[in-house]
Amino acid sequence: MTTKKLIYTLCIVALFAIGLTAGLIFYNYQFNAEYGYNNTNGKSNDKNTGLKEIDYTFGVKSLDSKYTVNNIEIEEIRYTEGTPFKEYDWQDKAERYPLLITYYKISGLKDKEVENKINEKIKNFAFNMLPSGEASFKEVSLTVTANLSNVISINGGSTMKQKLIKGDPRYVEDSEYNFAYEYGNMGLNIDLKTGEDIKLEDVFVENYNFKQQLSNHIYNELAWDYEYDWDYDAEHTIDRGDLEDRQFATLYEFEKGNYTFHFSPTSLNIYIKNANDRYRSEYQYCGLLFYEYYDKIAIFNRFLTTESLFEAGESSEKRYCFIEDYVLENIHENKENLFMYFDESGNNVYSDEYKTLYQEWINGRENANKNYASANPNKQIIEIIHPEYGYEGEPVNLDISYINVDRIELPKDVYQNEVKELLMKLMINLYRDYFGEGLQTTIDKFIEEVKQYDNTYVVQGKNGIYHSYGNEYNDYKEIIDHDTFFVLPSDEKLLTEEDIQSLDIDKLRIAYNEIFARYGHDFANANLRSYFLGQVWYAMIPGKAVSIDELSDIERANADLINKRIESLKNSATNIVTE
Amino acid sequence: MNKNLWILIGGIILIVLVCVGAYFGITRNMTPNNQIEDITISPNNQEVDIKKQALFNEGEYPIVDGSTATIPLAEAFEADFMNKDIKDVNVKHSTTHYAYENLISGDVDLILVTYPSDEELAMAEKAGVELEITPVVNEAFVFYNNILNPVKSLTLEQIQNIYTGEITNWKEVGGEDLPIKAYQREPNSGSQTGIEKLVMNGKKLMEAPKEDIIGTMFDIIGLVSDYDNGKASIGYSYYYYATTMYDTMDKEVADRIHLLAVNGVEPNNETIKNGSYPIRTNYYIVINAAEPEGSKARVLKDLMLSERGQRAAEAVGYVGIK
């Protein structure tokens, strides 16, 4: 071999070897990097956990919860496993995934290394919260409860629904409802400058003995629980009573460090591990309001710096909520630079700047909905944005982290005049949990404004709703014409093919069965039973089996029409149940 | 062979070695689990804790249950006997009644509990189980007043009479002419049950006005220690609660509290242990009397009652029995 040939050969081999090595290193980086956001398409293959991430909700990246507060953009990411199914709980007809984790990705920090570190932390936090054990479904969701003064605080909540089996003390023989929900709560708090966790001590001024106050708060929480704990069996009080034992056991766990916390601009929430099996919750909650400790709170100032941490370049000097020399009596004199503060009654008061920001956020969502509607001409969206409601006269909490957004999507040709009633239904369902004693109002009182963009509605909730102590169902009758809560007006008019064309098989099934349900039919099928029991208008007659002869001519004809349609769809569908 | 061919082969080998070295060198730091050994350095190199031997194999520690109040005790035992940091020990107790149930049904080896109630004894008898009940730690019931109050000691009878309402002024017990502010506790708290069962001895507790019923330990200590108004006050609780709170509180507050002597005996670890302090109770180890010699339950019981076990209990604030 000549020298020249030798050199050429060596060069080729060297290039080949370098290329192969680089390729192997790159491959390794892709798949062995811890929870990396390496892929540009928004998906990541998390080899460590074996779980795969899917696209954002509704399939449209720009639409999802993505908002900017205090120079940080917060984007919501959903992570699911398994096929979604409809869950027929008595109130809940939601579509559920067997596994759903909702977490956040932040952006806007100058220091990208810290930003990545924080995002890793948030993702780990959410995934580590996933409860263990077999379950019908498991969910983890995060909420940013504070984003201020260079710190971010996140609350994580987990839910698991488990089928109870014989032998479990909660199991009830011959019951349809042998399932239990388990909940978990944890907090995560991060310094935006370093990406490090914040300690509970950092919330308070130096050398403040928080533990003695905490012991009091724990006692008060337990005393409240004790008052309302239905499971408490008075016969089994141990000799020394339960309350102080639990207080000290909880304090003991706190001392061991078995707790997490998170905070909002106005409150601190601590979750301490519960060492006692008997109690339902894994964690003992303990909360307090900052204004009770106004001269002991340091979190609003502690992490401020003169340099800006944010790409937007704004100074982080601004304090949101408390200022250092906050005193209840002098609040009106110290309003400058306050984003949100308290008036003498301890109510939130928002600066004009904040209100502008809030409106910008609302506008952002409106635009996103408009875009979505354009991209999906066969759908219409109803989105209700409602801040945390108080009783009449109470100021509303406009913290963006407390804004609730509820969306429903409808096929375009759902009767236009039903939209308003559907909104009403949604609002009632939302507030039934808060104001269970009854609602005495009309839809106008719930909703400040309904804006329509082509086939999109955006509804802005009003602040303050009326609270009454009336009977729940009587109130509903006052408000609604109950016939508008049906899939189809199958008892009123003769339906045509066109009317039912766009309904999917599940809707058709409901439409068919509701004809009989109106007469009080007692459903044997568990799913249908659950569904109708959740309908406000349904008045079941136990044991009644409505026959087709009982129906009116119109109803019979409509039933026949719907049934035929179901049959034709059945050929290509599976798991269809009719009665 | 051709010299150049040798050079070629040598060159290829060299290239391959360099690339392999580069690959492993770079990717070593990418694997999620970095195998960096944690080296803990003790803060004071002269004093290194003598590591005790774990007394049970991992995963073989006996199954223990008990009352809520004995959770720290159970953890102290397990941490010591298994040679673990207490932060790594996580015990869950089912509360007294369920602990007895679990022992009787054989689901657990040993329980740390209060003395069995009549109901619990009946339950054992019905199941044909004989309970072996042995005290494991002491507990006491204490009274406290303000450091400025000249009264430092009361007889048990005097205490009872204060709480029946018969004695209403400090001068009746050798103090100043000052009406006694006798705070009581909520019915659900442990301390209220304690005063009824351990102190009153059948005598009826007076009904306290609402403002004198104090919820939390912290509040009652605050009231008794109050610089201006605490002098007339008297409060009570279990010794374990009082000492735990004492450690938690600001020193200046804690220093204004005085634990009253009863029948001339001050409450402290010594007097509680040797029985001279009169208002006492215990926590108990309860096992099935049929446990054979050398069984896990018996081994653990002996350990808990041993010198080592008792020191472990005292380290977390309990009063040992020896």
Tab-separated table of C-alpha atoms in Angstrom, chain A residues 163-528:
chain	number	residue	atom	x	y	z
A	163	LYS	CA	-63.206	-0.286	43.479
A	164	LEU	CA	-63.748	-1.708	46.945
A	165	ILE	CA	-63.528	-5.438	47.313
A	166	LYS	CA	-65.004	-7.736	49.915
A	167	GLY	CA	-62.968	-7.640	53.050
A	168	ASP	CA	-62.405	-3.915	52.926
A	169	PRO	CA	-64.150	-2.404	55.960
A	170	ARG	CA	-65.881	0.107	53.678
A	171	TYR	CA	-67.381	-2.564	51.468
A	172	VAL	CA	-71.172	-2.695	51.544
A	173	GLU	CA	-72.927	-5.884	50.487
A	174	ASP	CA	-75.245	-5.575	47.447
A	175	SER	CA	-74.378	-1.974	46.821
A	176	GLU	CA	-73.674	-0.447	43.443
A	177	TYR	CA	-71.441	2.129	45.015
A	178	ASN	CA	-68.565	0.082	46.320
A	179	PHE	CA	-65.846	2.463	45.443
A	180	ALA	CA	-63.732	4.902	47.335
A	181	TYR	CA	-61.932	8.061	46.448
A	182	GLU	CA	-58.531	8.837	47.833
A	183	TYR	CA	-57.023	12.251	47.736
A	184	GLY	CA	-53.548	13.607	48.221
A	185	ASN	CA	-52.173	17.088	48.503
A	186	MET	CA	-48.680	18.429	48.311
A	187	GLY	CA	-46.914	21.696	47.758
A	188	LEU	CA	-43.872	22.824	45.818
A	189	ASN	CA	-42.209	26.190	46.222
A	190	ILE	CA	-39.345	27.442	44.133
A	191	ASP	CA	-36.988	30.394	44.138
A	192	LEU	CA	-37.001	31.632	40.547
A	193	LYS	CA	-33.452	32.862	40.776
A	194	THR	CA	-31.789	29.615	41.781
A	195	GLY	CA	-34.421	27.010	41.045
A	196	GLU	CA	-34.039	25.760	44.596
A	197	ASP	CA	-36.862	24.795	46.921
A	198	ILE	CA	-38.016	27.328	49.447
A	199	LYS	CA	-38.230	26.243	53.059
A	200	LEU	CA	-41.150	26.941	55.344
A	201	GLU	CA	-38.880	29.085	57.519
A	202	ASP	CA	-38.333	31.339	54.503
A	203	VAL	CA	-41.962	32.379	54.624
A	204	PHE	CA	-41.481	33.973	58.014
A	205	VAL	CA	-39.059	36.506	59.407
A	206	GLU	CA	-35.857	35.317	61.029
A	207	ASN	CA	-36.124	33.526	64.342
A	208	TYR	CA	-39.870	33.471	64.390
A	209	ASN	CA	-41.080	30.488	66.401
A	210	PHE	CA	-43.724	29.334	64.013
A	211	LYS	CA	-44.056	25.894	65.574
A	212	GLN	CA	-45.949	27.067	68.586
A	213	GLN	CA	-48.476	28.864	66.381
A	214	LEU	CA	-48.632	25.837	64.152
A	215	SER	CA	-49.503	23.589	67.077
A	216	ASN	CA	-52.476	25.813	67.711
A	217	HIS	CA	-53.593	25.767	64.125
A	218	ILE	CA	-53.312	22.007	64.058
A	219	TYR	CA	-55.440	21.707	67.152
A	220	ASN	CA	-58.092	23.973	65.689
A	221	GLU	CA	-58.185	22.032	62.441
A	222	LEU	CA	-58.519	18.767	64.319
A	223	ALA	CA	-61.204	20.179	66.579
A	224	TRP	CA	-63.154	21.195	63.517
A	225	ASP	CA	-62.671	17.742	61.987
A	226	TYR	CA	-63.684	16.137	65.218
A	227	GLU	CA	-66.889	18.114	65.193
A	228	TYR	CA	-67.768	17.010	61.700
A	229	ASP	CA	-66.167	13.605	61.409
A	230	TRP	CA	-69.089	11.316	60.623
A	231	ASP	CA	-66.925	8.274	61.061
A	232	TYR	CA	-66.013	9.097	64.580
A	233	ASP	CA	-67.223	6.371	66.813
A	234	ALA	CA	-67.825	7.787	70.265
A	235	GLU	CA	-67.794	4.353	71.834
A	236	HIS	CA	-64.201	3.919	70.924
A	237	THR	CA	-62.699	6.991	72.495
A	238	ILE	CA	-59.414	5.978	73.939
A	239	ASP	CA	-58.835	6.790	77.572
A	240	ARG	CA	-57.061	10.022	76.884
A	241	GLY	CA	-59.348	11.221	74.129
A	242	ASP	CA	-58.351	11.664	70.547
A	243	LEU	CA	-57.728	15.315	70.041
A	244	GLU	CA	-54.534	16.176	71.838
A	245	ASP	CA	-52.993	12.868	70.864
A	246	ARG	CA	-53.619	13.695	67.250
A	247	GLN	CA	-52.316	17.190	67.727
A	248	PHE	CA	-49.063	15.937	69.143
A	249	ALA	CA	-48.739	13.127	66.654
A	250	THR	CA	-49.156	15.679	63.880
A	251	LEU	CA	-46.647	18.031	65.449
A	252	TYR	CA	-44.283	15.116	65.729
A	253	GLU	CA	-44.572	14.363	62.029
A	254	PHE	CA	-43.984	18.042	61.339
A	255	GLU	CA	-40.804	17.939	63.386
A	256	LYS	CA	-39.634	14.975	61.394
A	257	GLY	CA	-40.058	17.004	58.253
A	258	ASN	CA	-42.932	14.949	56.907
A	259	TYR	CA	-44.782	17.866	55.416
A	260	THR	CA	-45.076	20.057	52.363
A	261	PHE	CA	-46.631	23.451	51.932
A	262	HIS	CA	-47.705	25.961	49.365
A	263	PHE	CA	-48.955	29.494	49.610
A	264	SER	CA	-51.041	32.076	47.836
A	265	PRO	CA	-50.708	35.825	48.082
A	266	THR	CA	-52.967	35.674	51.107
A	267	SER	CA	-52.543	32.343	52.829
A	268	LEU	CA	-50.265	29.518	53.775
A	269	ASN	CA	-51.321	25.883	53.422
A	270	ILE	CA	-49.431	23.067	55.082
A	271	TYR	CA	-49.953	19.346	54.587
A	272	ILE	CA	-48.498	17.224	57.358
A	273	LYS	CA	-48.325	13.461	57.092
A	274	ASN	CA	-51.012	11.659	59.004
A	275	ALA	CA	-49.554	8.793	60.968
A	276	ASN	CA	-52.891	7.456	61.940
A	277	ASP	CA	-54.434	4.883	59.602
A	278	ARG	CA	-57.872	5.462	60.778
A	279	TYR	CA	-58.316	8.859	59.235
A	280	ARG	CA	-59.304	9.047	55.633
A	281	SER	CA	-56.727	11.483	54.497
A	282	GLU	CA	-53.046	10.770	54.075
A	283	TYR	CA	-52.251	14.312	55.105
A	284	GLN	CA	-53.431	16.609	57.834
A	285	TYR	CA	-54.199	20.013	56.425
A	286	CYS	CA	-53.349	23.137	58.312
A	287	GLY	CA	-53.896	26.606	56.925
A	288	LEU	CA	-53.526	30.176	58.018
A	289	LEU	CA	-54.086	33.617	56.627
A	290	PHE	CA	-51.111	35.851	56.126
A	291	TYR	CA	-52.798	38.931	57.420
A	292	GLU	CA	-53.035	37.320	60.843
A	293	TYR	CA	-49.260	37.335	60.820
A	294	TYR	CA	-48.712	40.471	58.868
A	295	ASP	CA	-45.584	41.539	60.692
A	296	LYS	CA	-44.063	38.064	60.592
A	297	ILE	CA	-44.285	37.386	56.879
A	298	ALA	CA	-41.095	37.691	54.861
A	299	ILE	CA	-41.899	35.839	51.650
A	300	PHE	CA	-42.905	38.934	49.714
A	301	ASN	CA	-39.495	40.494	50.120
A	302	ARG	CA	-37.027	37.788	50.887
A	303	PHE	CA	-36.288	36.696	47.345
A	304	LEU	CA	-36.398	40.027	45.598
A	305	THR	CA	-33.258	41.143	43.811
A	306	THR	CA	-32.194	44.309	42.057
A	307	GLU	CA	-31.332	42.376	38.892
A	308	SER	CA	-34.171	41.230	36.714
A	309	LEU	CA	-34.605	37.504	36.334
A	310	PHE	CA	-36.970	37.835	33.416
A	311	GLU	CA	-36.567	38.042	29.668
A	312	ALA	CA	-39.222	40.728	29.645
A	313	GLY	CA	-36.652	42.776	31.463
A	314	GLU	CA	-38.894	44.233	34.064
A	315	SER	CA	-37.500	44.892	37.449
A	316	SER	CA	-38.481	42.383	40.046
A	317	GLU	CA	-38.657	45.089	42.651
A	318	LYS	CA	-42.392	45.214	42.479
A	319	ARG	CA	-44.064	43.636	45.431
A	320	TYR	CA	-47.303	41.864	45.033
A	321	CYS	CA	-49.528	41.874	48.028
A	322	PHE	CA	-47.823	42.844	51.220
A	323	ILE	CA	-45.252	45.516	51.657
A	324	GLU	CA	-42.774	45.506	54.428
A	325	ASP	CA	-44.380	48.045	56.662
A	326	TYR	CA	-47.879	46.840	56.154
A	327	VAL	CA	-50.178	47.749	58.956
A	328	LEU	CA	-53.903	47.201	58.743
A	329	GLU	CA	-54.833	50.685	59.937
A	330	ASN	CA	-52.508	52.485	57.548
A	331	ILE	CA	-53.291	50.513	54.466
A	332	HIS	CA	-54.709	53.388	52.503
A	333	GLU	CA	-51.549	55.400	52.891
A	334	ASN	CA	-49.348	52.709	51.482
A	335	LYS	CA	-51.100	51.884	48.280
A	336	GLU	CA	-48.262	52.704	45.908
A	337	ASN	CA	-46.688	49.759	44.192
A	338	LEU	CA	-49.268	47.499	45.610
A	339	PHE	CA	-50.743	45.048	43.229
A	340	MET	CA	-53.230	43.731	45.652
A	341	TYR	CA	-53.771	44.574	49.243
A	342	PHE	CA	-56.332	44.328	51.933
A	343	ASP	CA	-58.826	46.850	53.082
A	344	GLU	CA	-59.814	47.196	56.714
A	345	SER	CA	-62.160	44.256	56.567
A	346	GLY	CA	-59.455	41.997	55.219
A	347	ASN	CA	-60.945	41.929	51.735
A	348	ASN	CA	-58.895	41.892	48.559
A	349	VAL	CA	-58.591	45.138	46.686
A	350	TYR	CA	-56.988	45.128	43.283
A	351	SER	CA	-54.978	47.860	41.666
A	352	ASP	CA	-55.940	49.172	38.234
A	353	GLU	CA	-52.803	47.641	36.856
A	354	TYR	CA	-53.852	44.244	38.039
A	355	LYS	CA	-57.292	44.649	36.609
A	356	THR	CA	-55.742	45.510	33.249
A	357	LEU	CA	-53.614	42.413	33.380
A	358	TYR	CA	-56.611	40.337	34.264
A	359	GLN	CA	-58.577	41.708	31.344
A	360	GLU	CA	-55.665	41.036	29.031
A	361	TRP	CA	-55.709	37.465	30.139
A	362	ILE	CA	-59.430	37.214	29.470
A	363	ASN	CA	-58.886	38.747	26.027
A	364	GLY	CA	-56.147	36.246	25.352
A	365	ARG	CA	-58.509	33.398	25.971
A	366	GLU	CA	-61.186	34.943	23.799
A	367	ASN	CA	-58.798	35.147	20.902
A	368	ALA	CA	-57.695	31.601	21.413
A	369	ASN	CA	-61.299	30.465	21.379
A	370	LYS	CA	-61.973	32.426	18.225
A	371	ASN	CA	-59.025	30.777	16.532
A	372	TYR	CA	-60.171	27.384	17.644
A	373	ALA	CA	-63.654	28.015	16.364
A	374	SER	CA	-62.316	29.014	12.955
A	375	ALA	CA	-60.291	25.864	12.798
A	376	ASN	CA	-63.270	23.743	13.848
A	377	PRO	CA	-66.314	25.042	12.017
A	378	ASN	CA	-68.498	22.136	13.096
A	379	LYS	CA	-68.106	22.892	16.725
A	380	GLN	CA	-69.176	25.587	19.029
A	381	ILE	CA	-67.524	26.389	22.304
A	382	ILE	CA	-68.920	27.692	25.475
A	383	GLU	CA	-66.314	28.855	27.860
A	384	ILE	CA	-67.151	30.188	31.245
A	385	ILE	CA	-64.541	32.167	33.036
A	386	HIS	CA	-65.411	32.730	36.614
A	387	PRO	CA	-63.300	33.963	39.437
A	388	GLU	CA	-63.745	32.651	42.902
A	389	TYR	CA	-67.171	33.635	44.005
A	390	GLY	CA	-68.182	34.926	47.336
A	391	TYR	CA	-71.556	35.706	48.764
A	392	GLU	CA	-73.464	38.726	47.644
A	393	GLY	CA	-71.566	41.856	48.392
A	394	GLU	CA	-68.293	40.078	48.962
A	395	PRO	CA	-65.468	41.116	46.708
A	396	VAL	CA	-64.413	38.547	44.199
A	397	ASN	CA	-60.955	37.007	44.223
A	398	LEU	CA	-59.319	37.961	40.950
A	399	ASP	CA	-56.097	36.064	41.469
A	400	ILE	CA	-55.450	34.484	38.140
A	401	SER	CA	-54.445	31.312	39.825
A	402	TYR	CA	-57.951	31.068	41.206
A	403	ILE	CA	-59.745	31.646	37.961
A	404	ASN	CA	-61.856	28.710	36.930
A	405	VAL	CA	-62.374	28.080	33.294
A	406	ASP	CA	-64.976	25.634	32.176
A	407	ARG	CA	-65.468	24.679	28.607
A	408	ILE	CA	-68.058	22.649	26.862
A	409	GLU	CA	-68.036	21.858	23.202
A	410	LEU	CA	-71.191	21.253	21.280
A	411	PRO	CA	-71.909	20.226	17.760
A	412	LYS	CA	-72.743	23.255	15.796
A	413	ASP	CA	-76.335	22.483	15.189
A	414	VAL	CA	-77.418	22.043	18.763
A	415	TYR	CA	-80.428	24.250	19.101
A	416	GLN	CA	-79.297	27.793	19.556
A	417	ASN	CA	-81.912	28.519	22.162
A	418	GLU	CA	-80.626	25.650	24.226
A	419	VAL	CA	-77.231	27.204	24.593
A	420	LYS	CA	-78.348	29.609	27.234
A	421	GLU	CA	-80.018	26.851	29.221
A	422	LEU	CA	-76.938	24.715	28.891
A	423	LEU	CA	-74.923	27.545	30.303
A	424	MET	CA	-77.352	27.746	33.123
A	425	LYS	CA	-77.080	24.048	33.772
A	426	LEU	CA	-73.341	24.259	33.803
A	427	MET	CA	-73.397	27.133	36.234
A	428	ILE	CA	-75.856	25.389	38.500
A	429	ASN	CA	-73.765	22.259	38.557
A	430	LEU	CA	-70.704	24.293	39.320
A	431	TYR	CA	-72.246	26.127	42.199
A	432	ARG	CA	-74.344	23.357	43.611
A	433	ASP	CA	-71.223	22.190	45.376
A	434	TYR	CA	-70.528	25.575	46.842
A	435	PHE	CA	-74.050	26.583	47.687
A	436	GLY	CA	-75.766	23.303	48.182
A	437	GLU	CA	-78.641	24.752	50.047
A	438	GLY	CA	-80.135	26.215	46.963
A	439	LEU	CA	-79.851	28.794	44.270
A	440	GLN	CA	-82.421	31.439	43.800
A	441	THR	CA	-81.520	33.441	40.829
A	442	THR	CA	-81.691	33.565	37.089
A	443	ILE	CA	-79.029	33.070	34.528
A	444	ASP	CA	-78.602	36.805	34.144
A	445	LYS	CA	-77.368	37.037	37.639
A	446	PHE	CA	-74.705	34.458	37.030
A	447	ILE	CA	-73.459	35.826	33.833
A	448	GLU	CA	-72.248	39.310	33.246
A	449	GLU	CA	-71.671	39.031	29.574
A	450	VAL	CA	-72.056	36.525	26.838
A	451	LYS	CA	-70.032	37.316	23.797
A	452	GLN	CA	-70.475	35.436	20.599
A	453	TYR	CA	-67.872	35.107	17.901
A	454	ASP	CA	-69.264	33.142	14.995
A	455	ASN	CA	-69.843	29.834	16.611
A	456	THR	CA	-68.057	30.607	19.833
A	457	TYR	CA	-69.386	31.954	23.067
A	458	VAL	CA	-67.340	33.450	25.786
A	459	VAL	CA	-69.125	33.963	29.042
A	460	GLN	CA	-67.776	36.105	31.751
A	461	GLY	CA	-69.017	35.286	35.201
A	462	LYS	CA	-70.325	37.932	37.450
A	463	ASN	CA	-68.904	38.638	40.855
A	464	GLY	CA	-71.164	37.715	43.645
A	465	ILE	CA	-74.114	35.441	43.454
A	466	TYR	CA	-77.161	35.232	45.605
A	467	HIS	CA	-77.449	32.667	48.234
A	468	SER	CA	-80.681	31.310	49.534
A	469	TYR	CA	-81.742	28.540	51.842
A	470	GLY	CA	-84.538	27.267	49.707
A	471	ASN	CA	-85.105	23.739	48.567
A	472	GLU	CA	-82.755	22.885	45.754
A	473	TYR	CA	-85.188	21.336	43.350
A	474	ASN	CA	-87.866	23.921	43.872
A	475	ASP	CA	-85.353	26.538	42.946
A	476	TYR	CA	-84.522	24.732	39.764
A	477	LYS	CA	-88.150	24.661	38.774
A	478	GLU	CA	-88.320	28.393	39.251
A	479	ILE	CA	-85.393	28.943	37.025
A	480	ILE	CA	-85.762	26.556	34.225
A	481	ASP	CA	-88.279	25.191	31.875
A	482	HIS	CA	-87.387	21.577	32.475
A	483	ASP	CA	-88.025	20.469	28.955
A	484	THR	CA	-84.950	22.234	27.733
A	485	PHE	CA	-82.630	19.764	29.396
A	486	PHE	CA	-83.162	17.000	26.958
A	487	VAL	CA	-80.973	15.857	24.135
A	488	LEU	CA	-83.932	16.201	21.802
A	489	PRO	CA	-87.427	17.645	22.180
A	490	SER	CA	-88.734	14.176	21.423
A	491	ASP	CA	-92.017	14.727	23.241
A	492	GLU	CA	-92.821	18.013	21.568
A	493	LYS	CA	-92.315	17.650	17.872
A	494	LEU	CA	-91.907	15.052	15.195
A	495	LEU	CA	-88.210	14.661	14.538
A	496	THR	CA	-86.572	14.162	11.178
A	497	GLU	CA	-83.404	12.454	9.995
A	498	GLU	CA	-81.766	15.837	9.836
A	499	ASP	CA	-82.451	16.469	13.519
A	500	ILE	CA	-80.603	13.373	14.645
A	501	GLN	CA	-77.978	13.113	11.977
A	502	SER	CA	-75.149	14.724	13.915
A	503	LEU	CA	-75.673	12.849	17.165
A	504	ASP	CA	-73.209	10.171	18.055
A	505	ILE	CA	-74.303	6.779	19.285
A	506	ASP	CA	-74.063	7.627	22.978
A	507	LYS	CA	-76.201	10.715	22.543
A	508	LEU	CA	-78.713	8.749	20.535
A	509	ARG	CA	-78.911	6.153	23.223
A	510	ILE	CA	-79.692	8.830	25.774
A	511	ALA	CA	-82.158	10.459	23.424
A	512	TYR	CA	-83.977	7.192	22.989
A	513	ASN	CA	-84.090	6.353	26.675
A	514	GLU	CA	-85.078	9.791	27.831
A	515	ILE	CA	-88.393	9.357	26.103
A	516	PHE	CA	-89.118	6.640	28.634
A	517	ALA	CA	-87.305	8.428	31.433
A	518	ARG	CA	-89.758	11.268	31.226
A	519	TYR	CA	-92.390	8.823	32.376
A	520	GLY	CA	-90.284	7.770	35.316
A	521	HIS	CA	-88.860	4.563	33.912
A	522	ASP	CA	-86.688	2.734	36.441
A	523	PHE	CA	-83.548	1.728	34.552
A	524	ALA	CA	-81.879	-1.577	35.229
A	525	ASN	CA	-78.803	-0.635	33.261
A	526	ALA	CA	-76.373	0.966	35.693
A	527	ASN	CA	-74.968	3.504	33.260
A	528	LEU	CA	-78.333	4.801	32.163
